[in-house]
Amino acid sequence: MAEVSSSANTIEAKIKKIKKPMAKKTKVAIFTMLGLSLIAVGLWLVQKLIFGYNPSIGDVAGEMFPSIAFTVTLFGTEFSISQSVVSGWITVGTLIVIAIFYRCLLVPKFKVVPSKIQVLGEYIVSFFDNSSKSIVGHVSKSMGPIVFAMAAFICVGTLMEMLGIRPPNADINTCIAMAISTFILINFYGLKELGFKKRLMHYVKPIPLIGLITDIAVPISMTFRLFGSILSGFLIMSIIYSVIAPVVPAFLSLMFTWFHAFIQSYIFAILSLTFVGEAIE
Amino acid sequence: MSFLNAFLLVVDSSIALAAAIPVLVGLAAAIAMGLAISKAVEGIARQPEAEGKIRSTLLVGLAFIETTAIYGLFISLLILVL
């Protein structure tokens, strides 16, 4: 009898233990949401009343293409620097700062029982390691980091939108550069792993010329996929910002900025891995 | 004057076309995505242990389907701009 009651007590205690942190978490989440929406309304009021910011939908059409941020005169010739270059370098700088911070401050403190931020880092790195190992096999040692860098650039560059900076991938030139670097990787590893003769054989072997068409289609489709999805998310968000400024964009940006950023970086990484894996087979 | 009228007609119809193309392409892409997702869900229900592989293949396939929709969007942008 005593044993039963004690076991019941422990079960109740367990339930209480399980229940309590969850309630705390939901409370914290609700208060954070309320606080963030209050901050959003406050920022909107400040924008409206102090800076007199009053955009219209007509401004959105001008945002379809990046404008020139500033011009530099070097050796007597003028170079015009577009917004995408500036935001691209801001993205790279942010990534470098995060990497240095992580390496110098957090990695020496790593333990066997990981802290939260260690779990996050280990999860991301092992995700790219494992997926590159399962797709490209023995060249995963170099492909994993390359693909991770590309995905980090796309993800952080798209999240720059939250700060009001134009994402670097909303410019077709950035996307072409990334797709061409993937194309170079595909051909480099194809030539390295299979040799010149075998690599050339895939142009004629199953059906002639279809390999050539595939090779041309890969960079084009990668370019337009990345460019189209990032630009459409950016345009939709700027329309929403210009129509309803307070609170609502905070929830919609979850769909059109965060979701896009993670899904597009994942898809770009996995597709580059798949194409390289096809080339070295 | 008739030339101007014809010009206006062309401009209006091109805007209508630019609005219509993404809608049609989105319809096709949505049907294709629905087919792909339904098959993937069936596969997961039949073999729950293959969920990871099915999910990654599904996402890559959805990316390819999405590309067609984005081509439509891109063409409509070209019509609007050029």
Tab-separated table of C-alpha atoms in Angstrom:
chain	number	residue	atom	x	y	z
A	1	MET	CA	0.000	0.000	0.000
A	2	ALA	CA	2.706	2.385	0.986
A	3	GLU	CA	4.659	1.486	-2.116
A	4	VAL	CA	1.712	2.178	-4.381
A	5	SER	CA	1.069	5.573	-2.854
A	6	SER	CA	4.740	6.499	-3.106
A	7	SER	CA	4.820	5.453	-6.757
A	8	ALA	CA	1.657	7.483	-7.375
A	9	ASN	CA	3.317	10.400	-5.640
A	10	THR	CA	6.373	10.110	-7.847
A	11	ILE	CA	4.208	9.965	-10.952
A	12	GLU	CA	2.354	13.066	-9.835
A	13	ALA	CA	5.622	14.770	-9.085
A	14	LYS	CA	6.867	13.785	-12.536
A	15	ILE	CA	3.749	15.164	-14.168
A	16	LYS	CA	4.162	18.377	-12.212
A	17	LYS	CA	7.800	18.537	-13.262
A	18	ILE	CA	6.851	18.031	-16.872
A	19	LYS	CA	3.966	20.458	-16.746
A	20	LYS	CA	5.649	23.333	-14.987
A	21	PRO	CA	8.383	24.275	-17.496
A	22	MET	CA	5.929	24.085	-20.394
A	23	ALA	CA	3.603	26.578	-18.750
A	24	LYS	CA	6.576	28.807	-18.081
A	25	LYS	CA	7.665	28.526	-21.697
A	26	THR	CA	4.257	29.449	-23.075
A	27	LYS	CA	4.104	32.411	-20.684
A	28	VAL	CA	7.537	33.574	-21.824
A	29	ALA	CA	6.516	33.122	-25.468
A	30	ILE	CA	3.298	35.095	-25.028
A	31	PHE	CA	5.083	37.924	-23.216
A	32	THR	CA	7.806	37.999	-25.871
A	33	MET	CA	5.195	38.190	-28.620
A	34	LEU	CA	3.353	40.995	-26.843
A	35	GLY	CA	6.576	42.858	-26.217
A	36	LEU	CA	7.707	42.460	-29.814
A	37	SER	CA	4.378	43.690	-31.170
A	38	LEU	CA	4.478	46.667	-28.804
A	39	ILE	CA	8.000	47.429	-30.025
A	40	ALA	CA	6.778	47.116	-33.615
A	41	VAL	CA	3.913	49.536	-33.025
A	42	GLY	CA	6.286	51.913	-31.268
A	43	LEU	CA	8.792	51.772	-34.105
A	44	TRP	CA	6.018	52.350	-36.608
A	45	LEU	CA	4.778	55.388	-34.663
A	46	VAL	CA	8.314	56.759	-34.455
A	47	GLN	CA	8.741	56.175	-38.198
A	48	LYS	CA	5.407	57.803	-38.992
A	49	LEU	CA	5.514	60.772	-36.611
A	50	ILE	CA	9.182	61.693	-36.406
A	51	PHE	CA	10.611	60.698	-39.782
A	52	GLY	CA	7.399	61.226	-41.752
A	53	TYR	CA	7.880	57.947	-43.597
A	54	ASN	CA	4.848	57.353	-45.792
A	55	PRO	CA	5.526	54.892	-48.595
A	56	SER	CA	3.068	53.922	-51.312
A	57	ILE	CA	2.765	50.915	-53.588
A	58	GLY	CA	4.331	52.937	-56.381
A	59	ASP	CA	7.669	52.694	-54.590
A	60	VAL	CA	7.570	48.914	-54.814
A	61	ALA	CA	7.990	48.905	-58.590
A	62	GLY	CA	11.274	50.742	-58.164
A	63	GLU	CA	12.527	48.038	-55.825
A	64	MET	CA	12.386	45.334	-58.470
A	65	PHE	CA	15.958	46.102	-59.529
A	66	PRO	CA	18.800	47.184	-57.273
A	67	SER	CA	19.697	50.835	-57.502
A	68	ILE	CA	23.199	52.280	-57.384
A	69	ALA	CA	24.345	52.787	-53.806
A	70	PHE	CA	27.376	54.991	-54.521
A	71	THR	CA	30.069	55.597	-57.113
A	72	VAL	CA	33.796	55.223	-56.677
A	73	THR	CA	36.400	56.931	-58.821
A	74	LEU	CA	39.508	54.822	-59.282
A	75	PHE	CA	42.352	55.799	-61.680
A	76	GLY	CA	40.135	58.312	-63.443
A	77	THR	CA	37.282	55.884	-64.227
A	78	GLU	CA	33.994	55.821	-62.374
A	79	PHE	CA	32.701	52.568	-60.915
A	80	SER	CA	29.083	52.446	-59.796
A	81	ILE	CA	28.537	50.101	-56.846
A	82	SER	CA	25.039	48.596	-56.682
A	83	GLN	CA	23.041	47.876	-53.529
A	84	SER	CA	23.511	44.131	-53.939
A	85	VAL	CA	27.305	44.419	-53.716
A	86	VAL	CA	27.010	46.408	-50.500
A	87	SER	CA	24.514	44.015	-48.923
A	88	GLY	CA	26.548	41.018	-50.113
A	89	TRP	CA	29.642	42.349	-48.343
A	90	ILE	CA	27.568	43.146	-45.246
A	91	THR	CA	26.402	39.515	-45.288
A	92	VAL	CA	29.949	38.232	-45.655
A	93	GLY	CA	31.102	40.492	-42.821
A	94	THR	CA	28.303	39.266	-40.563
A	95	LEU	CA	29.183	35.662	-41.326
A	96	ILE	CA	32.872	36.260	-40.615
A	97	VAL	CA	32.067	37.996	-37.314
A	98	ILE	CA	29.763	35.131	-36.284
A	99	ALA	CA	32.403	32.557	-37.259
A	100	ILE	CA	35.187	34.314	-35.328
A	101	PHE	CA	32.919	34.757	-32.306
A	102	TYR	CA	31.939	31.090	-32.396
A	103	ARG	CA	35.491	29.856	-32.857
A	104	CYS	CA	37.251	32.062	-30.341
A	105	LEU	CA	34.675	32.372	-27.572
A	106	LEU	CA	32.432	29.311	-27.728
A	107	VAL	CA	34.474	26.430	-29.158
A	108	PRO	CA	37.089	26.424	-26.320
A	109	LYS	CA	34.210	26.092	-23.823
A	110	PHE	CA	32.759	22.976	-25.472
A	111	LYS	CA	31.894	20.136	-23.093
A	112	VAL	CA	30.814	16.519	-23.371
A	113	VAL	CA	27.367	17.502	-22.128
A	114	PRO	CA	26.600	20.226	-24.634
A	115	SER	CA	25.080	23.604	-23.932
A	116	LYS	CA	22.296	24.958	-26.139
A	117	ILE	CA	24.474	26.942	-28.504
A	118	GLN	CA	26.871	24.004	-28.839
A	119	VAL	CA	23.947	21.749	-29.799
A	120	LEU	CA	22.888	24.266	-32.444
A	121	GLY	CA	26.353	24.435	-33.994
A	122	GLU	CA	26.873	20.684	-33.864
A	123	TYR	CA	23.448	20.088	-35.390
A	124	ILE	CA	24.062	22.395	-38.345
A	125	VAL	CA	27.579	21.120	-39.059
A	126	SER	CA	26.632	17.451	-38.708
A	127	PHE	CA	23.562	17.993	-40.917
A	128	PHE	CA	25.696	19.242	-43.795
A	129	ASP	CA	28.381	16.625	-43.120
A	130	ASN	CA	25.916	13.745	-43.124
A	131	SER	CA	23.927	14.865	-46.163
A	132	SER	CA	27.110	15.457	-48.182
A	133	LYS	CA	28.467	12.089	-47.069
A	134	SER	CA	25.302	10.308	-48.147
A	135	ILE	CA	25.058	12.097	-51.507
A	136	VAL	CA	28.601	12.691	-52.800
A	137	GLY	CA	30.470	10.027	-50.831
A	138	HIS	CA	34.229	10.415	-50.720
A	139	VAL	CA	34.499	14.038	-51.881
A	140	SER	CA	32.304	15.113	-48.978
A	141	LYS	CA	35.330	16.500	-47.088
A	142	SER	CA	35.549	19.446	-49.470
A	143	MET	CA	31.959	19.566	-50.735
A	144	GLY	CA	30.376	19.739	-47.278
A	145	PRO	CA	32.051	23.009	-46.218
A	146	ILE	CA	31.552	24.610	-49.663
A	147	VAL	CA	27.853	23.833	-49.631
A	148	PHE	CA	27.569	24.968	-46.013
A	149	ALA	CA	29.151	28.300	-46.930
A	150	MET	CA	26.738	28.783	-49.856
A	151	ALA	CA	23.718	27.915	-47.698
A	152	ALA	CA	24.900	30.250	-44.928
A	153	PHE	CA	25.352	33.083	-47.443
A	154	ILE	CA	21.859	32.612	-48.888
A	155	CYS	CA	20.234	32.230	-45.465
A	156	VAL	CA	21.922	35.194	-43.761
A	157	GLY	CA	21.635	37.333	-46.896
A	158	THR	CA	17.899	36.759	-47.073
A	159	LEU	CA	17.496	37.383	-43.341
A	160	MET	CA	19.210	40.771	-43.908
A	161	GLU	CA	15.777	41.776	-45.184
A	162	MET	CA	14.663	41.977	-41.540
A	163	LEU	CA	17.070	44.904	-41.074
A	164	GLY	CA	15.759	46.714	-44.121
A	165	ILE	CA	18.764	45.777	-46.254
A	166	ARG	CA	18.094	44.532	-49.756
A	167	PRO	CA	18.971	40.803	-49.923
A	168	PRO	CA	21.983	40.144	-52.177
A	169	ASN	CA	20.189	37.242	-53.861
A	170	ALA	CA	17.375	39.496	-55.105
A	171	ASP	CA	19.863	40.481	-57.817
A	172	ILE	CA	20.229	38.113	-60.750
A	173	ASN	CA	24.002	38.652	-60.923
A	174	THR	CA	24.584	37.180	-57.454
A	175	CYS	CA	22.479	34.159	-58.361
A	176	ILE	CA	24.336	33.696	-61.651
A	177	ALA	CA	27.647	33.856	-59.780
A	178	MET	CA	26.529	31.178	-57.314
A	179	ALA	CA	25.102	28.935	-60.041
A	180	ILE	CA	28.280	29.253	-62.122
A	181	SER	CA	30.414	28.343	-59.118
A	182	THR	CA	28.269	25.223	-58.713
A	183	PHE	CA	28.729	24.509	-62.437
A	184	ILE	CA	32.511	24.822	-62.047
A	185	LEU	CA	32.394	22.484	-59.041
A	186	ILE	CA	30.375	19.909	-60.993
A	187	ASN	CA	32.850	19.887	-63.884
A	188	PHE	CA	35.912	20.028	-61.625
A	189	TYR	CA	34.881	17.000	-59.596
A	190	GLY	CA	33.618	15.183	-62.687
A	191	LEU	CA	36.987	15.615	-64.401
A	192	LYS	CA	38.936	14.853	-61.242
A	193	GLU	CA	37.071	11.690	-60.285
A	194	LEU	CA	36.278	10.161	-63.669
A	195	GLY	CA	39.081	11.463	-65.877
A	196	PHE	CA	38.831	13.333	-69.164
A	197	LYS	CA	37.623	10.447	-71.370
A	198	LYS	CA	34.906	9.135	-69.073
A	199	ARG	CA	33.656	12.640	-68.349
A	200	LEU	CA	33.321	13.366	-72.069
A	201	MET	CA	31.553	10.041	-72.586
A	202	HIS	CA	28.467	11.235	-70.739
A	203	TYR	CA	27.747	13.652	-73.610
A	204	VAL	CA	27.195	10.789	-76.047
A	205	LYS	CA	26.591	7.661	-74.059
A	206	PRO	CA	22.902	7.135	-73.208
A	207	ILE	CA	21.437	9.535	-75.767
A	208	PRO	CA	23.686	11.933	-77.663
A	209	LEU	CA	23.467	15.665	-76.825
A	210	ILE	CA	21.176	15.215	-73.817
A	211	GLY	CA	24.165	15.588	-71.483
A	212	LEU	CA	25.033	18.903	-73.131
A	213	ILE	CA	21.491	20.180	-72.659
A	214	THR	CA	21.558	19.087	-69.017
A	215	ASP	CA	24.853	20.897	-68.501
A	216	ILE	CA	23.407	24.103	-69.942
A	217	ALA	CA	20.126	23.759	-68.065
A	218	VAL	CA	21.664	23.236	-64.606
A	219	PRO	CA	23.124	26.726	-64.046
A	220	ILE	CA	20.127	28.425	-65.696
A	221	SER	CA	17.556	26.610	-63.590
A	222	MET	CA	19.565	27.137	-60.379
A	223	THR	CA	19.903	30.855	-61.160
A	224	PHE	CA	16.238	31.445	-61.866
A	225	ARG	CA	14.991	29.333	-58.983
A	226	LEU	CA	17.058	31.236	-56.430
A	227	PHE	CA	16.482	34.651	-57.996
A	228	GLY	CA	12.757	34.200	-58.547
A	229	SER	CA	11.944	32.896	-55.103
A	230	ILE	CA	14.037	35.421	-53.176
A	231	LEU	CA	12.858	38.344	-55.320
A	232	SER	CA	9.193	37.347	-55.083
A	233	GLY	CA	9.421	37.014	-51.288
A	234	PHE	CA	11.171	40.383	-51.107
A	235	LEU	CA	8.573	42.101	-53.328
A	236	ILE	CA	5.643	40.618	-51.402
A	237	MET	CA	7.183	41.755	-48.133
A	238	SER	CA	7.824	45.267	-49.435
A	239	ILE	CA	4.202	45.495	-50.647
A	240	ILE	CA	3.041	44.416	-47.177
A	241	TYR	CA	5.381	46.909	-45.498
A	242	SER	CA	4.032	49.714	-47.654
A	243	VAL	CA	0.348	48.860	-47.103
A	244	ILE	CA	0.159	47.756	-43.455
A	245	ALA	CA	3.154	48.852	-41.435
A	246	PRO	CA	2.548	47.739	-37.818
A	247	VAL	CA	2.567	44.207	-36.349
A	248	VAL	CA	1.165	42.350	-39.389
A	249	PRO	CA	4.506	42.135	-41.287
A	250	ALA	CA	6.076	40.631	-38.156
A	251	PHE	CA	3.903	37.549	-38.591
A	252	LEU	CA	3.904	37.477	-42.387
A	253	SER	CA	7.686	37.784	-42.564
A	254	LEU	CA	7.791	34.411	-40.834
A	255	MET	CA	6.366	32.953	-44.031
A	256	PHE	CA	7.956	35.153	-46.683
A	257	THR	CA	11.375	35.818	-45.170
A	258	TRP	CA	12.337	33.148	-42.637
A	259	PHE	CA	10.731	30.182	-44.368
A	260	HIS	CA	12.105	31.297	-47.736
A	261	ALA	CA	15.575	31.810	-46.338
A	262	PHE	CA	15.847	28.346	-44.791
A	263	ILE	CA	14.068	26.440	-47.563
A	264	GLN	CA	15.987	28.129	-50.385
A	265	SER	CA	19.374	27.657	-48.726
A	266	TYR	CA	18.554	23.993	-48.024
A	267	ILE	CA	17.371	23.409	-51.584
A	268	PHE	CA	20.382	25.147	-53.122
A	269	ALA	CA	22.757	23.095	-50.969
A	270	ILE	CA	21.038	19.768	-51.620
A	271	LEU	CA	20.759	20.428	-55.365
A	272	SER	CA	24.457	21.315	-55.696
A	273	LEU	CA	25.308	18.138	-53.808
A	274	THR	CA	22.984	16.097	-56.034
A	275	PHE	CA	24.473	17.463	-59.255
A	276	VAL	CA	28.041	16.877	-58.058
A	277	GLY	CA	27.018	13.381	-56.967
A	278	GLU	CA	25.601	12.725	-60.438
A	279	ALA	CA	28.791	13.967	-62.088
A	280	ILE	CA	31.145	11.728	-60.100
A	281	GLU	CA	29.084	8.575	-60.412
B	1	MET	CA	-4.093	58.927	-83.083
B	2	SER	CA	-4.915	55.411	-84.223
B	3	PHE	CA	-1.273	54.500	-83.624
B	4	LEU	CA	-1.540	55.771	-80.057
B	5	ASN	CA	-4.720	53.753	-79.530
B	6	ALA	CA	-3.022	50.628	-80.827
B	7	PHE	CA	-0.055	51.331	-78.542
B	8	LEU	CA	-2.311	51.687	-75.500
B	9	LEU	CA	-4.096	48.471	-76.432
B	10	VAL	CA	-0.757	46.657	-76.621
B	11	VAL	CA	0.334	48.015	-73.248
B	12	ASP	CA	-2.932	47.032	-71.560
B	13	SER	CA	-2.997	43.540	-73.023
B	14	SER	CA	0.629	42.994	-72.046
B	15	ILE	CA	-0.175	43.893	-68.439
B	16	ALA	CA	-3.148	41.508	-68.504
B	17	LEU	CA	-0.879	38.805	-69.929
B	18	ALA	CA	1.693	39.494	-67.216
B	19	ALA	CA	-1.001	38.997	-64.617
B	20	ALA	CA	-2.422	35.887	-66.286
B	21	ILE	CA	0.779	33.921	-66.857
B	22	PRO	CA	1.786	33.433	-63.174
B	23	VAL	CA	-1.798	32.475	-62.318
B	24	LEU	CA	-1.900	29.736	-64.963
B	25	VAL	CA	1.585	28.519	-64.145
B	26	GLY	CA	0.762	28.548	-60.443
B	27	LEU	CA	-2.307	26.414	-61.129
B	28	ALA	CA	-0.227	23.811	-62.934
B	29	ALA	CA	2.502	23.892	-60.299
B	30	ALA	CA	-0.037	23.531	-57.492
B	31	ILE	CA	-1.598	20.464	-59.110
B	32	ALA	CA	1.826	18.918	-59.631
B	33	MET	CA	2.877	19.664	-56.048
B	34	GLY	CA	-0.354	18.150	-54.754
B	35	LEU	CA	0.280	14.943	-56.685
B	36	ALA	CA	3.847	14.741	-55.433
B	37	ILE	CA	2.927	15.399	-51.806
B	38	SER	CA	0.036	12.912	-51.839
B	39	LYS	CA	2.315	10.206	-53.183
B	40	ALA	CA	4.955	11.051	-50.587
B	41	VAL	CA	2.410	10.873	-47.771
B	42	GLU	CA	1.218	7.508	-49.059
B	43	GLY	CA	4.794	6.294	-49.129
B	44	ILE	CA	5.409	7.466	-45.556
B	45	ALA	CA	2.178	5.820	-44.377
B	46	ARG	CA	3.227	2.557	-45.981
B	47	GLN	CA	6.843	2.697	-44.828
B	48	PRO	CA	7.309	5.048	-41.874
B	49	GLU	CA	10.971	4.114	-41.507
B	50	ALA	CA	11.783	5.607	-44.942
B	51	GLU	CA	10.527	9.039	-43.908
B	52	GLY	CA	13.860	10.833	-44.049
B	53	LYS	CA	14.734	9.720	-47.549
B	54	ILE	CA	11.222	10.390	-48.829
B	55	ARG	CA	11.252	13.843	-47.309
B	56	SER	CA	14.555	14.893	-48.845
B	57	THR	CA	13.582	13.514	-52.252
B	58	LEU	CA	10.209	15.238	-51.986
B	59	LEU	CA	11.814	18.587	-51.167
B	60	VAL	CA	14.177	18.353	-54.133
B	61	GLY	CA	11.276	17.380	-56.396
B	62	LEU	CA	9.173	20.237	-55.072
B	63	ALA	CA	12.077	22.569	-55.843
B	64	PHE	CA	12.022	21.380	-59.458
B	65	ILE	CA	8.260	21.912	-59.660
B	66	GLU	CA	8.586	25.337	-58.072
B	67	THR	CA	11.125	26.260	-60.746
B	68	THR	CA	8.443	26.054	-63.442
B	69	ALA	CA	6.232	28.422	-61.449
B	70	ILE	CA	9.174	30.767	-61.050
B	71	TYR	CA	9.815	30.680	-64.814
B	72	GLY	CA	6.252	31.940	-65.261
B	73	LEU	CA	6.845	34.704	-62.735
B	74	PHE	CA	10.093	35.621	-64.454
B	75	ILE	CA	8.440	35.823	-67.880
B	76	SER	CA	5.708	38.044	-66.462
B	77	LEU	CA	8.362	40.307	-64.929
B	78	LEU	CA	10.089	40.480	-68.328
B	79	ILE	CA	6.779	41.395	-69.984
B	80	LEU	CA	6.208	44.124	-67.414
B	81	VAL	CA	9.700	45.569	-67.694
B	82	LEU	CA	10.525	45.227	-71.394
